[in-house]
Amino acid sequence: MPSIKIKYFTDKIEKLTYIEDKSDWIDLRAAADIDLKKGEFKLIPLGVAMELPKGYEAHIVPRSSTFKNYGIIQVNHMGVVDESYCGDGDQWFMPALAVRDTRIRTNDRICQFRIMEHQPPLEFQEVESLTGPDRGGFGSTGKA
């Protein structure tokens, strides 16, 4: 099992845990009480910094209940933290935009992350025609 060094910026949030056979995603918590007015943007501190293994990155996304419970949207939609962001001051944050007045309390679970290997090097080959079936060019139905 890989080991990841983690630094906590507060003792007011629960420690991260990986629950085997439940999900590949690990919840992250707000590390401060945050009040947001509708239309306001804030970086919500997550209270952790990590030293990821070489060749890996963390993908950070909202939990499925975050919008319903808090009325916030993660403005970059998916945050990516690579292994170079690994110093003592490199706390993780969730960039959030409020769609209604809301309060997020310390230790609220607001987003989640997983560790992924970097994409391997790719080479693009330009062709005149592709060999797969034509599905209409948009989504799974081909309809806008």
CSV table of C-alpha atoms in Angstrom, one decimal:
chain,number,residue,atom,x,y,z
A,1,MET,CA,0.0,0.0,0.0
A,2,PRO,CA,1.5,3.4,-1.0
A,3,SER,CA,2.2,5.8,1.8
A,4,ILE,CA,1.6,9.6,1.4
A,5,LYS,CA,3.1,12.2,3.7
A,6,ILE,CA,0.4,14.6,5.0
A,7,LYS,CA,0.7,17.8,7.0
A,8,TYR,CA,-2.4,19.1,8.8
A,9,PHE,CA,-2.8,22.9,9.2
A,10,THR,CA,-5.4,22.5,12.0
A,11,ASP,CA,-6.5,19.9,14.6
A,12,LYS,CA,-10.1,20.9,14.2
A,13,ILE,CA,-10.8,18.6,11.2
A,14,GLU,CA,-11.0,14.8,11.2
A,15,LYS,CA,-7.9,13.1,9.9
A,16,LEU,CA,-8.1,11.6,6.4
A,17,THR,CA,-8.9,7.9,6.1
A,18,TYR,CA,-9.1,5.6,3.2
A,19,ILE,CA,-12.0,3.2,3.6
A,20,GLU,CA,-11.2,0.1,1.6
A,21,ASP,CA,-14.0,-1.4,-0.6
A,22,LYS,CA,-16.2,1.7,-0.1
A,23,SER,CA,-14.9,4.3,-2.6
A,24,ASP,CA,-11.7,5.3,-4.3
A,25,TRP,CA,-12.5,8.9,-3.3
A,26,ILE,CA,-11.4,10.4,0.0
A,27,ASP,CA,-13.4,13.2,1.6
A,28,LEU,CA,-11.8,16.6,2.3
A,29,ARG,CA,-13.1,19.0,5.0
A,30,ALA,CA,-13.4,22.7,5.4
A,31,ALA,CA,-10.6,23.9,7.7
A,32,ALA,CA,-12.4,27.1,8.7
A,33,ASP,CA,-15.8,28.6,9.2
A,34,ILE,CA,-16.7,30.3,5.9
A,35,ASP,CA,-19.7,32.6,5.2
A,36,LEU,CA,-20.4,33.4,1.6
A,37,LYS,CA,-23.0,35.7,0.1
A,38,LYS,CA,-24.7,34.9,-3.2
A,39,GLY,CA,-22.2,35.6,-6.0
A,40,GLU,CA,-19.2,35.7,-3.7
A,41,PHE,CA,-16.0,33.7,-4.4
A,42,LYS,CA,-13.6,32.4,-1.8
A,43,LEU,CA,-10.8,29.9,-1.5
A,44,ILE,CA,-11.9,27.5,1.2
A,45,PRO,CA,-8.9,26.0,3.1
A,46,LEU,CA,-8.9,22.3,3.3
A,47,GLY,CA,-6.4,22.0,6.1
A,48,VAL,CA,-4.0,19.6,4.5
A,49,ALA,CA,-0.8,19.6,2.3
A,50,MET,CA,0.6,16.3,0.9
A,51,GLU,CA,3.8,15.0,-0.5
A,52,LEU,CA,2.5,12.8,-3.4
A,53,PRO,CA,4.7,10.1,-4.9
A,54,LYS,CA,6.6,11.0,-8.0
A,55,GLY,CA,4.5,10.5,-11.1
A,56,TYR,CA,1.1,11.0,-9.3
A,57,GLU,CA,-1.4,13.9,-9.0
A,58,ALA,CA,-4.5,14.5,-6.9
A,59,HIS,CA,-7.9,15.2,-8.6
A,60,ILE,CA,-10.2,17.3,-6.3
A,61,VAL,CA,-13.9,17.5,-7.1
A,62,PRO,CA,-17.0,18.5,-5.0
A,63,ARG,CA,-18.9,15.7,-3.2
A,64,SER,CA,-22.3,14.9,-4.8
A,65,SER,CA,-24.1,16.6,-2.0
A,66,THR,CA,-22.0,19.8,-1.9
A,67,PHE,CA,-24.2,21.9,-4.2
A,68,LYS,CA,-27.4,20.8,-2.5
A,69,ASN,CA,-26.1,21.3,1.0
A,70,TYR,CA,-24.1,24.4,0.6
A,71,GLY,CA,-25.0,26.1,-2.7
A,72,ILE,CA,-21.4,26.3,-3.9
A,73,ILE,CA,-19.8,25.4,-7.1
A,74,GLN,CA,-16.1,24.5,-7.4
A,75,VAL,CA,-15.1,27.1,-10.0
A,76,ASN,CA,-12.3,25.1,-11.7
A,77,HIS,CA,-14.7,22.1,-11.7
A,78,MET,CA,-11.8,19.8,-11.0
A,79,GLY,CA,-8.7,20.8,-9.2
A,80,VAL,CA,-5.4,19.1,-10.0
A,81,VAL,CA,-2.5,19.0,-7.5
A,82,ASP,CA,0.7,17.6,-8.9
A,83,GLU,CA,3.6,16.2,-7.0
A,84,SER,CA,5.5,19.5,-7.2
A,85,TYR,CA,3.0,21.2,-4.9
A,86,CYS,CA,4.5,19.5,-1.8
A,87,GLY,CA,6.0,22.1,0.6
A,88,ASP,CA,5.1,23.0,4.1
A,89,GLY,CA,3.0,26.0,3.0
A,90,ASP,CA,1.2,24.2,0.1
A,91,GLN,CA,-2.2,23.9,1.7
A,92,TRP,CA,-5.0,22.6,-0.5
A,93,PHE,CA,-8.0,24.9,-1.2
A,94,MET,CA,-11.3,24.6,-2.9
A,95,PRO,CA,-12.1,27.6,-5.0
A,96,ALA,CA,-15.9,28.1,-4.5
A,97,LEU,CA,-18.6,30.4,-5.9
A,98,ALA,CA,-21.8,30.7,-3.9
A,99,VAL,CA,-25.1,30.6,-5.7
A,100,ARG,CA,-27.0,31.5,-2.5
A,101,ASP,CA,-26.0,32.9,0.9
A,102,THR,CA,-24.4,30.0,2.8
A,103,ARG,CA,-22.3,29.0,5.8
A,104,ILE,CA,-19.7,26.3,5.7
A,105,ARG,CA,-18.5,25.2,9.1
A,106,THR,CA,-15.1,23.8,10.1
A,107,ASN,CA,-15.0,20.0,9.5
A,108,ASP,CA,-17.9,20.0,6.9
A,109,ARG,CA,-17.1,17.5,4.1
A,110,ILE,CA,-17.2,19.7,1.0
A,111,CYS,CA,-15.1,17.9,-1.6
A,112,GLN,CA,-13.2,14.7,-2.3
A,113,PHE,CA,-10.0,13.6,-4.0
A,114,ARG,CA,-8.3,10.6,-5.5
A,115,ILE,CA,-4.7,10.0,-6.5
A,116,MET,CA,-4.0,9.2,-10.2
A,117,GLU,CA,-0.9,8.4,-12.2
A,118,HIS,CA,0.2,11.1,-14.6
A,119,GLN,CA,-1.0,10.5,-18.2
A,120,PRO,CA,1.7,8.7,-20.3
A,121,PRO,CA,3.3,10.6,-23.2
A,122,LEU,CA,1.0,10.6,-26.2
A,123,GLU,CA,1.6,11.0,-30.0
A,124,PHE,CA,-1.2,12.3,-32.2
A,125,GLN,CA,-1.5,10.8,-35.7
A,126,GLU,CA,-3.5,12.9,-38.1
A,127,VAL,CA,-5.8,10.9,-40.4
A,128,GLU,CA,-8.4,11.6,-43.1
A,129,SER,CA,-10.9,9.1,-41.6
A,130,LEU,CA,-11.5,7.3,-38.4
A,131,THR,CA,-12.5,3.6,-38.3
A,132,GLY,CA,-15.1,3.7,-35.5
A,133,PRO,CA,-18.9,4.0,-35.9
A,134,ASP,CA,-20.3,7.5,-36.3
A,135,ARG,CA,-22.6,8.3,-33.4
A,136,GLY,CA,-23.7,11.8,-34.4
A,137,GLY,CA,-20.9,13.8,-32.8
A,138,PHE,CA,-22.5,14.8,-29.4
A,139,GLY,CA,-22.7,12.7,-26.3
A,140,SER,CA,-24.1,9.2,-26.4
A,141,THR,CA,-27.3,10.1,-28.3
A,142,GLY,CA,-25.8,12.4,-30.9
A,143,LYS,CA,-28.4,15.0,-30.0
A,144,ALA,CA,-27.8,18.4,-28.5
